[in-house]
């Protein structure tokens, strides 16, 4: 995108988030929903397709532009970004990178416009960060496949029009996994009730069940069996860098809340920000926020150049997801008893931030990826 145009997009999103989304945070928490007025504005701004190709109605942002936008989106409750995150990220990118021309033309314009929602249906009971353990099956039957199995913790499943479903079509751990575009209206597709979660009110996950669902062979992504593992890994890699940027943006917001409270709250007749131990908490959080932000920007630059599309995203996701939890924990400490009360932003962010260390590859999985890449490079 033209730099001047992107700067305009960034300014518009920044103003929208701060002026309209942030004031609605308590409403989102109370109702467990994103207000329709915010959803409509986000769609009109192109946020449902910022990472999708321009030829299909998206904004076509590079990875560097993606993370800069994500850090602005991270300034508010993560549920707002989650509303359109799967369209741009792990679900949409499978169609962008691996879908047939027909699949792209059918779904990407609708996803970019916010007219349809896509969900990434990979995780199962016993198969999370390691897709090779997927047990959902897809059996060829003439011009159709018959899907049977169940998925869990599927983001946006209660609202999805199409599910990007990973299913086993062969016995090989990696080569036996394929991916299908399954419309939620098909007979045998059942979406469970939204999960009751620790945090991120307004972002909905649910179980999805496939009871002998017949899908046309044309729903096989790329028209070829056995490409599911590669599709999942490539989509998750970009998604991990995006999540790292969201974590950095949220950390910045939490630091702001902490500094404001320390400057205004008094103890013994003076602002608590004058106490050196409080200053130490603020300083540690600011330093970590700066490190995370810098890491994300550099990792995105390397991703765009092709220099590193695997190691750096995992490093950024590991560091930033752990970092934002530490920043949130310090923020609660700075706020003291107030930080433990519902209705205070840092209490909400403390709960919201915890899941970043789990989804799209746990911290432990990121450590394994990083170590294996280092050893492979040495070899």
PDB file of N, CA and C in Angstrom, residues 33-118:
ATOM      1  N   UNK A  33     -20.513  -8.899  24.061  1.00  0.00           N
ATOM      2  CA  UNK A  33     -20.752  -8.729  22.628  1.00  0.00           C
ATOM      3  C   UNK A  33     -20.143  -7.413  22.147  1.00  0.00           C
ATOM      4  N   UNK A  34     -19.733  -7.409  20.876  1.00  0.00           N
ATOM      5  CA  UNK A  34     -19.279  -6.174  20.248  1.00  0.00           C
ATOM      6  C   UNK A  34     -20.512  -5.450  19.713  1.00  0.00           C
ATOM      7  N   UNK A  35     -20.740  -4.200  20.108  1.00  0.00           N
ATOM      8  CA  UNK A  35     -21.924  -3.480  19.621  1.00  0.00           C
ATOM      9  C   UNK A  35     -21.962  -3.428  18.098  1.00  0.00           C
ATOM     10  N   UNK A  36     -23.165  -3.527  17.558  1.00  0.00           N
ATOM     11  CA  UNK A  36     -23.327  -3.539  16.106  1.00  0.00           C
ATOM     12  C   UNK A  36     -22.781  -2.265  15.474  1.00  0.00           C
ATOM     13  N   UNK A  37     -22.878  -1.141  16.162  1.00  0.00           N
ATOM     14  CA  UNK A  37     -22.373   0.115  15.597  1.00  0.00           C
ATOM     15  C   UNK A  37     -20.855   0.037  15.371  1.00  0.00           C
ATOM     16  N   UNK A  38     -20.140  -0.645  16.253  1.00  0.00           N
ATOM     17  CA  UNK A  38     -18.693  -0.791  16.086  1.00  0.00           C
ATOM     18  C   UNK A  38     -18.376  -1.784  14.979  1.00  0.00           C
ATOM     19  N   UNK A  39     -19.177  -2.848  14.913  1.00  0.00           N
ATOM     20  CA  UNK A  39     -18.963  -3.836  13.855  1.00  0.00           C
ATOM     21  C   UNK A  39     -19.179  -3.212  12.481  1.00  0.00           C
ATOM     22  N   UNK A  40     -20.241  -2.443  12.336  1.00  0.00           N
ATOM     23  CA  UNK A  40     -20.550  -1.819  11.047  1.00  0.00           C
ATOM     24  C   UNK A  40     -19.460  -0.839  10.632  1.00  0.00           C
ATOM     25  N   UNK A  41     -18.969  -0.061  11.580  1.00  0.00           N
ATOM     26  CA  UNK A  41     -17.909   0.897  11.264  1.00  0.00           C
ATOM     27  C   UNK A  41     -16.624   0.178  10.887  1.00  0.00           C
ATOM     28  N   UNK A  42     -16.298  -0.887  11.627  1.00  0.00           N
ATOM     29  CA  UNK A  42     -15.092  -1.665  11.314  1.00  0.00           C
ATOM     30  C   UNK A  42     -15.166  -2.253   9.915  1.00  0.00           C
ATOM     31  N   UNK A  43     -16.341  -2.750   9.531  1.00  0.00           N
ATOM     32  CA  UNK A  43     -16.510  -3.304   8.187  1.00  0.00           C
ATOM     33  C   UNK A  43     -16.350  -2.221   7.128  1.00  0.00           C
ATOM     34  N   UNK A  44     -16.948  -1.061   7.379  1.00  0.00           N
ATOM     35  CA  UNK A  44     -16.850   0.040   6.413  1.00  0.00           C
ATOM     36  C   UNK A  44     -15.422   0.529   6.257  1.00  0.00           C
ATOM     37  N   UNK A  45     -14.625   0.405   7.301  1.00  0.00           N
ATOM     38  CA  UNK A  45     -13.219   0.834   7.257  1.00  0.00           C
ATOM     39  C   UNK A  45     -12.313  -0.193   6.590  1.00  0.00           C
ATOM     40  N   UNK A  46     -12.842  -1.381   6.306  1.00  0.00           N
ATOM     41  CA  UNK A  46     -12.047  -2.419   5.664  1.00  0.00           C
ATOM     42  C   UNK A  46     -11.298  -3.310   6.629  1.00  0.00           C
ATOM     43  N   UNK A  47     -11.641  -3.267   7.914  1.00  0.00           N
ATOM     44  CA  UNK A  47     -10.896  -4.037   8.903  1.00  0.00           C
ATOM     45  C   UNK A  47     -11.142  -5.538   8.812  1.00  0.00           C
ATOM     46  N   UNK A  48     -12.230  -5.950   8.184  1.00  0.00           N
ATOM     47  CA  UNK A  48     -12.474  -7.383   8.023  1.00  0.00           C
ATOM     48  C   UNK A  48     -11.589  -7.984   6.926  1.00  0.00           C
ATOM     49  N   UNK A  49     -10.904  -7.120   6.176  1.00  0.00           N
ATOM     50  CA  UNK A  49     -10.069  -7.633   5.091  1.00  0.00           C
ATOM     51  C   UNK A  49      -8.732  -6.937   4.959  1.00  0.00           C
ATOM     52  N   UNK A  50      -8.197  -6.410   6.066  1.00  0.00           N
ATOM     53  CA  UNK A  50      -6.963  -5.629   5.934  1.00  0.00           C
ATOM     54  C   UNK A  50      -5.773  -6.457   5.444  1.00  0.00           C
ATOM     55  N   UNK A  51      -5.772  -7.765   5.725  1.00  0.00           N
ATOM     56  CA  UNK A  51      -4.658  -8.610   5.297  1.00  0.00           C
ATOM     57  C   UNK A  51      -4.998  -9.451   4.066  1.00  0.00           C
ATOM     58  N   UNK A  52      -6.186  -9.258   3.504  1.00  0.00           N
ATOM     59  CA  UNK A  52      -6.590 -10.002   2.310  1.00  0.00           C
ATOM     60  C   UNK A  52      -6.209  -9.220   1.059  1.00  0.00           C
ATOM     61  N   UNK A  53      -6.011  -9.899  -0.077  1.00  0.00           N
ATOM     62  CA  UNK A  53      -5.520  -9.229  -1.294  1.00  0.00           C
ATOM     63  C   UNK A  53      -6.465  -8.144  -1.800  1.00  0.00           C
ATOM     64  N   UNK A  54      -5.880  -7.112  -2.352  1.00  0.00           N
ATOM     65  CA  UNK A  54      -6.670  -6.001  -2.893  1.00  0.00           C
ATOM     66  C   UNK A  54      -7.595  -6.456  -4.011  1.00  0.00           C
ATOM     67  N   UNK A  55      -7.134  -7.424  -4.828  1.00  0.00           N
ATOM     68  CA  UNK A  55      -7.965  -7.867  -5.954  1.00  0.00           C
ATOM     69  C   UNK A  55      -9.236  -8.583  -5.494  1.00  0.00           C
ATOM     70  N   UNK A  56      -9.275  -8.937  -4.213  1.00  0.00           N
ATOM     71  CA  UNK A  56     -10.478  -9.576  -3.668  1.00  0.00           C
ATOM     72  C   UNK A  56     -11.185  -8.667  -2.667  1.00  0.00           C
ATOM     73  N   UNK A  57     -10.885  -7.370  -2.715  1.00  0.00           N
ATOM     74  CA  UNK A  57     -11.595  -6.415  -1.874  1.00  0.00           C
ATOM     75  C   UNK A  57     -10.925  -6.071  -0.569  1.00  0.00           C
ATOM     76  N   UNK A  58      -9.764  -6.654  -0.303  1.00  0.00           N
ATOM     77  CA  UNK A  58      -9.050  -6.358   0.941  1.00  0.00           C
ATOM     78  C   UNK A  58      -8.124  -5.171   0.793  1.00  0.00           C
ATOM     79  N   UNK A  59      -7.389  -4.874   1.849  1.00  0.00           N
ATOM     80  CA  UNK A  59      -6.426  -3.778   1.816  1.00  0.00           C
ATOM     81  C   UNK A  59      -5.039  -4.254   1.400  1.00  0.00           C
ATOM     82  N   UNK A  60      -4.805  -5.559   1.482  1.00  0.00           N
ATOM     83  CA  UNK A  60      -3.539  -6.121   1.019  1.00  0.00           C
ATOM     84  C   UNK A  60      -2.327  -5.648   1.784  1.00  0.00           C
ATOM     85  N   UNK A  61      -2.443  -5.497   3.095  1.00  0.00           N
ATOM     86  CA  UNK A  61      -1.320  -4.984   3.881  1.00  0.00           C
ATOM     87  C   UNK A  61      -0.161  -5.979   3.924  1.00  0.00           C
ATOM     88  N   UNK A  62       1.037  -5.445   3.879  1.00  0.00           N
ATOM     89  CA  UNK A  62       2.235  -6.257   4.094  1.00  0.00           C
ATOM     90  C   UNK A  62       2.295  -6.658   5.563  1.00  0.00           C
ATOM     91  N   UNK A  63       3.237  -7.527   5.919  1.00  0.00           N
ATOM     92  CA  UNK A  63       3.374  -7.931   7.315  1.00  0.00           C
ATOM     93  C   UNK A  63       3.768  -6.746   8.184  1.00  0.00           C
ATOM     94  N   UNK A  64       4.634  -5.884   7.676  1.00  0.00           N
ATOM     95  CA  UNK A  64       5.044  -4.700   8.439  1.00  0.00           C
ATOM     96  C   UNK A  64       3.862  -3.778   8.686  1.00  0.00           C
ATOM     97  N   UNK A  65       3.035  -3.588   7.668  1.00  0.00           N
ATOM     98  CA  UNK A  65       1.834  -2.767   7.841  1.00  0.00           C
ATOM     99  C   UNK A  65       0.837  -3.459   8.765  1.00  0.00           C
ATOM    100  N   UNK A  66       0.732  -4.763   8.625  1.00  0.00           N
ATOM    101  CA  UNK A  66      -0.173  -5.561   9.458  1.00  0.00           C
ATOM    102  C   UNK A  66       0.136  -5.340  10.937  1.00  0.00           C
ATOM    103  N   UNK A  67       1.412  -5.481  11.324  1.00  0.00           N
ATOM    104  CA  UNK A  67       1.743  -5.384  12.749  1.00  0.00           C
ATOM    105  C   UNK A  67       1.594  -3.958  13.267  1.00  0.00           C
ATOM    106  N   UNK A  68       1.847  -2.977  12.430  1.00  0.00           N
ATOM    107  CA  UNK A  68       1.643  -1.596  12.876  1.00  0.00           C
ATOM    108  C   UNK A  68       0.159  -1.324  13.138  1.00  0.00           C
ATOM    109  N   UNK A  69      -0.689  -1.858  12.268  1.00  0.00           N
ATOM    110  CA  UNK A  69      -2.127  -1.733  12.486  1.00  0.00           C
ATOM    111  C   UNK A  69      -2.538  -2.516  13.722  1.00  0.00           C
ATOM    112  N   UNK A  70      -1.982  -3.724  13.876  1.00  0.00           N
ATOM    113  CA  UNK A  70      -2.339  -4.579  15.013  1.00  0.00           C
ATOM    114  C   UNK A  70      -1.996  -3.909  16.338  1.00  0.00           C
ATOM    115  N   UNK A  71      -0.907  -3.169  16.393  1.00  0.00           N
ATOM    116  CA  UNK A  71      -0.548  -2.504  17.640  1.00  0.00           C
ATOM    117  C   UNK A  71      -1.547  -1.409  17.998  1.00  0.00           C
ATOM    118  N   UNK A  72      -2.175  -0.822  16.988  1.00  0.00           N
ATOM    119  CA  UNK A  72      -3.249   0.136  17.258  1.00  0.00           C
ATOM    120  C   UNK A  72      -4.504  -0.592  17.737  1.00  0.00           C
ATOM    121  N   UNK A  73      -4.814  -1.717  17.118  1.00  0.00           N
ATOM    122  CA  UNK A  73      -5.972  -2.507  17.535  1.00  0.00           C
ATOM    123  C   UNK A  73      -5.773  -3.079  18.934  1.00  0.00           C
ATOM    124  N   UNK A  74      -4.526  -3.343  19.297  1.00  0.00           N
ATOM    125  CA  UNK A  74      -4.221  -3.886  20.616  1.00  0.00           C
ATOM    126  C   UNK A  74      -4.428  -2.902  21.744  1.00  0.00           C
ATOM    127  N   UNK A  75      -4.694  -1.640  21.420  1.00  0.00           N
ATOM    128  CA  UNK A  75      -4.865  -0.611  22.445  1.00  0.00           C
ATOM    129  C   UNK A  75      -6.165  -0.786  23.223  1.00  0.00           C
ATOM    130  N   UNK A  76      -7.049  -1.634  22.744  1.00  0.00           N
ATOM    131  CA  UNK A  76      -8.346  -1.823  23.411  1.00  0.00           C
ATOM    132  C   UNK A  76      -8.561  -3.302  23.700  1.00  0.00           C
ATOM    133  N   UNK A  77      -9.774  -3.655  24.108  1.00  0.00           N
ATOM    134  CA  UNK A  77     -10.052  -5.045  24.474  1.00  0.00           C
ATOM    135  C   UNK A  77      -9.772  -5.974  23.291  1.00  0.00           C
ATOM    136  N   UNK A  78      -9.091  -7.106  23.526  1.00  0.00           N
ATOM    137  CA  UNK A  78      -8.743  -8.017  22.428  1.00  0.00           C
ATOM    138  C   UNK A  78      -9.944  -8.547  21.660  1.00  0.00           C
ATOM    139  N   UNK A  79     -11.112  -8.546  22.279  1.00  0.00           N
ATOM    140  CA  UNK A  79     -12.307  -9.061  21.600  1.00  0.00           C
ATOM    141  C   UNK A  79     -12.640  -8.261  20.353  1.00  0.00           C
ATOM    142  N   UNK A  80     -12.319  -6.982  20.349  1.00  0.00           N
ATOM    143  CA  UNK A  80     -12.619  -6.170  19.170  1.00  0.00           C
ATOM    144  C   UNK A  80     -11.826  -6.680  17.973  1.00  0.00           C
ATOM    145  N   UNK A  81     -10.547  -6.911  18.133  1.00  0.00           N
ATOM    146  CA  UNK A  81      -9.719  -7.436  17.047  1.00  0.00           C
ATOM    147  C   UNK A  81     -10.136  -8.848  16.676  1.00  0.00           C
ATOM    148  N   UNK A  82     -10.550  -9.625  17.676  1.00  0.00           N
ATOM    149  CA  UNK A  82     -10.936 -11.007  17.429  1.00  0.00           C
ATOM    150  C   UNK A  82     -12.132 -11.107  16.493  1.00  0.00           C
ATOM    151  N   UNK A  83     -12.986 -10.080  16.501  1.00  0.00           N
ATOM    152  CA  UNK A  83     -14.196 -10.079  15.674  1.00  0.00           C
ATOM    153  C   UNK A  83     -13.862 -10.297  14.202  1.00  0.00           C
ATOM    154  N   UNK A  84     -12.769  -9.698  13.720  1.00  0.00           N
ATOM    155  CA  UNK A  84     -12.385  -9.849  12.318  1.00  0.00           C
ATOM    156  C   UNK A  84     -11.023 -10.519  12.161  1.00  0.00           C
ATOM    157  N   UNK A  85     -10.467 -11.003  13.280  1.00  0.00           N
ATOM    158  CA  UNK A  85      -9.130 -11.589  13.233  1.00  0.00           C
ATOM    159  C   UNK A  85      -9.026 -12.848  12.404  1.00  0.00           C
ATOM    160  N   UNK A  86     -10.034 -13.734  12.483  1.00  0.00           N
ATOM    161  CA  UNK A  86      -9.938 -14.992  11.744  1.00  0.00           C
ATOM    162  C   UNK A  86     -10.124 -14.776  10.239  1.00  0.00           C
ATOM    163  N   UNK A  87     -10.903 -13.746   9.855  1.00  0.00           N
ATOM    164  CA  UNK A  87     -11.049 -13.451   8.425  1.00  0.00           C
ATOM    165  C   UNK A  87      -9.715 -13.070   7.813  1.00  0.00           C
ATOM    166  N   UNK A  88      -8.963 -12.226   8.517  1.00  0.00           N
ATOM    167  CA  UNK A  88      -7.674 -11.758   8.017  1.00  0.00           C
ATOM    168  C   UNK A  88      -6.552 -12.759   8.247  1.00  0.00           C
ATOM    169  N   UNK A  89      -6.667 -13.506   9.318  1.00  0.00           N
ATOM    170  CA  UNK A  89      -5.555 -14.316   9.785  1.00  0.00           C
ATOM    171  C   UNK A  89      -5.647 -15.782   9.452  1.00  0.00           C
ATOM    172  N   UNK A  90      -5.682 -16.593  10.497  1.00  0.00           N
ATOM    173  CA  UNK A  90      -5.469 -18.021  10.312  1.00  0.00           C
ATOM    174  C   UNK A  90      -6.463 -18.696   9.375  1.00  0.00           C
ATOM    175  N   UNK A  91      -7.703 -18.228   9.325  1.00  0.00           N
ATOM    176  CA  UNK A  91      -8.667 -18.835   8.398  1.00  0.00           C
ATOM    177  C   UNK A  91      -8.533 -18.247   6.994  1.00  0.00           C
ATOM    178  N   UNK A  92      -8.584 -16.925   6.911  1.00  0.00           N
ATOM    179  CA  UNK A  92      -8.509 -16.271   5.603  1.00  0.00           C
ATOM    180  C   UNK A  92      -7.231 -16.558   4.855  1.00  0.00           C
ATOM    181  N   UNK A  93      -6.117 -16.637   5.583  1.00  0.00           N
ATOM    182  CA  UNK A  93      -4.824 -16.850   4.919  1.00  0.00           C
ATOM    183  C   UNK A  93      -4.698 -18.238   4.300  1.00  0.00           C
ATOM    184  N   UNK A  94      -5.418 -19.217   4.842  1.00  0.00           N
ATOM    185  CA  UNK A  94      -5.426 -20.545   4.213  1.00  0.00           C
ATOM    186  C   UNK A  94      -6.026 -20.449   2.818  1.00  0.00           C
ATOM    187  N   UNK A  95      -7.107 -19.682   2.680  1.00  0.00           N
ATOM    188  CA  UNK A  95      -7.750 -19.525   1.371  1.00  0.00           C
ATOM    189  C   UNK A  95      -6.863 -18.699   0.449  1.00  0.00           C
ATOM    190  N   UNK A  96      -6.230 -17.654   0.988  1.00  0.00           N
ATOM    191  CA  UNK A  96      -5.348 -16.799   0.181  1.00  0.00           C
ATOM    192  C   UNK A  96      -4.173 -17.590  -0.377  1.00  0.00           C
ATOM    193  N   UNK A  97      -3.536 -18.385   0.467  1.00  0.00           N
ATOM    194  CA  UNK A  97      -2.278 -19.050   0.079  1.00  0.00           C
ATOM    195  C   UNK A  97      -2.485 -20.414  -0.579  1.00  0.00           C
ATOM    196  N   UNK A  98      -3.595 -21.070  -0.264  1.00  0.00           N
ATOM    197  CA  UNK A  98      -3.740 -22.456  -0.725  1.00  0.00           C
ATOM    198  C   UNK A  98      -5.046 -22.741  -1.461  1.00  0.00           C
ATOM    199  N   UNK A  99      -5.982 -21.810  -1.462  1.00  0.00           N
ATOM    200  CA  UNK A  99      -7.261 -22.050  -2.113  1.00  0.00           C
ATOM    201  C   UNK A  99      -7.177 -22.015  -3.625  1.00  0.00           C
ATOM    202  N   UNK A 100      -8.116 -22.677  -4.277  1.00  0.00           N
ATOM    203  CA  UNK A 100      -8.213 -22.595  -5.728  1.00  0.00           C
ATOM    204  C   UNK A 100      -8.746 -21.216  -6.113  1.00  0.00           C
ATOM    205  N   UNK A 101      -8.626 -20.889  -7.376  1.00  0.00           N
ATOM    206  CA  UNK A 101      -9.137 -19.594  -7.837  1.00  0.00           C
ATOM    207  C   UNK A 101     -10.629 -19.484  -7.559  1.00  0.00           C
ATOM    208  N   UNK A 102     -11.348 -20.567  -7.776  1.00  0.00           N
ATOM    209  CA  UNK A 102     -12.783 -20.555  -7.524  1.00  0.00           C
ATOM    210  C   UNK A 102     -13.084 -20.332  -6.042  1.00  0.00           C
ATOM    211  N   UNK A 103     -12.338 -20.990  -5.165  1.00  0.00           N
ATOM    212  CA  UNK A 103     -12.539 -20.815  -3.728  1.00  0.00           C
ATOM    213  C   UNK A 103     -12.220 -19.387  -3.296  1.00  0.00           C
ATOM    214  N   UNK A 104     -11.174 -18.818  -3.845  1.00  0.00           N
ATOM    215  CA  UNK A 104     -10.812 -17.449  -3.506  1.00  0.00           C
ATOM    216  C   UNK A 104     -11.876 -16.459  -3.977  1.00  0.00           C
ATOM    217  N   UNK A 105     -12.348 -16.641  -5.204  1.00  0.00           N
ATOM    218  CA  UNK A 105     -13.349 -15.720  -5.740  1.00  0.00           C
ATOM    219  C   UNK A 105     -14.673 -15.833  -4.991  1.00  0.00           C
ATOM    220  N   UNK A 106     -14.969 -17.020  -4.505  1.00  0.00           N
ATOM    221  CA  UNK A 106     -16.234 -17.220  -3.802  1.00  0.00           C
ATOM    222  C   UNK A 106     -16.215 -16.620  -2.400  1.00  0.00           C
ATOM    223  N   UNK A 107     -15.088 -16.785  -1.693  1.00  0.00           N
ATOM    224  CA  UNK A 107     -15.094 -16.433  -0.278  1.00  0.00           C
ATOM    225  C   UNK A 107     -14.365 -15.138   0.069  1.00  0.00           C
ATOM    226  N   UNK A 108     -13.245 -14.837  -0.560  1.00  0.00           N
ATOM    227  CA  UNK A 108     -12.439 -13.706  -0.100  1.00  0.00           C
ATOM    228  C   UNK A 108     -13.160 -12.360  -0.181  1.00  0.00           C
ATOM    229  N   UNK A 109     -13.892 -12.052  -1.256  1.00  0.00           N
ATOM    230  CA  UNK A 109     -14.607 -10.764  -1.265  1.00  0.00           C
ATOM    231  C   UNK A 109     -15.624 -10.647  -0.136  1.00  0.00           C
ATOM    232  N   UNK A 110     -16.303 -11.736   0.177  1.00  0.00           N
ATOM    233  CA  UNK A 110     -17.293 -11.705   1.258  1.00  0.00           C
ATOM    234  C   UNK A 110     -16.614 -11.554   2.617  1.00  0.00           C
ATOM    235  N   UNK A 111     -15.481 -12.219   2.789  1.00  0.00           N
ATOM    236  CA  UNK A 111     -14.741 -12.081   4.048  1.00  0.00           C
ATOM    237  C   UNK A 111     -14.208 -10.664   4.205  1.00  0.00           C
ATOM    238  N   UNK A 112     -13.671 -10.100   3.129  1.00  0.00           N
ATOM    239  CA  UNK A 112     -13.097  -8.760   3.187  1.00  0.00           C
ATOM    240  C   UNK A 112     -14.144  -7.706   3.509  1.00  0.00           C
ATOM    241  N   UNK A 113     -15.364  -7.914   3.033  1.00  0.00           N
ATOM    242  CA  UNK A 113     -16.446  -6.952   3.265  1.00  0.00           C
ATOM    243  C   UNK A 113     -17.125  -7.140   4.612  1.00  0.00           C
ATOM    244  N   UNK A 114     -16.787  -8.205   5.317  1.00  0.00           N
ATOM    245  CA  UNK A 114     -17.464  -8.486   6.581  1.00  0.00           C
ATOM    246  C   UNK A 114     -18.832  -9.106   6.381  1.00  0.00           C
ATOM    247  N   UNK A 115     -19.118  -9.559   5.157  1.00  0.00           N
ATOM    248  CA  UNK A 115     -20.405 -10.194   4.868  1.00  0.00           C
ATOM    249  C   UNK A 115     -20.421 -11.659   5.279  1.00  0.00           C
ATOM    250  N   UNK A 116     -19.252 -12.231   5.503  1.00  0.00           N
ATOM    251  CA  UNK A 116     -19.136 -13.621   5.939  1.00  0.00           C
ATOM    252  C   UNK A 116     -17.999 -13.704   6.957  1.00  0.00           C
ATOM    253  N   UNK A 117     -18.102 -14.667   7.851  1.00  0.00           N
ATOM    254  CA  UNK A 117     -17.087 -14.907   8.866  1.00  0.00           C
ATOM    255  C   UNK A 117     -16.516 -16.305   8.657  1.00  0.00           C
ATOM    256  N   UNK A 118     -15.197 -16.391   8.685  1.00  0.00           N
ATOM    257  CA  UNK A 118     -14.513 -17.683   8.562  1.00  0.00           C
ATOM    258  C   UNK A 118     -13.870 -18.048   9.893  1.00  0.00           C
TER     259      UNK A 118
END
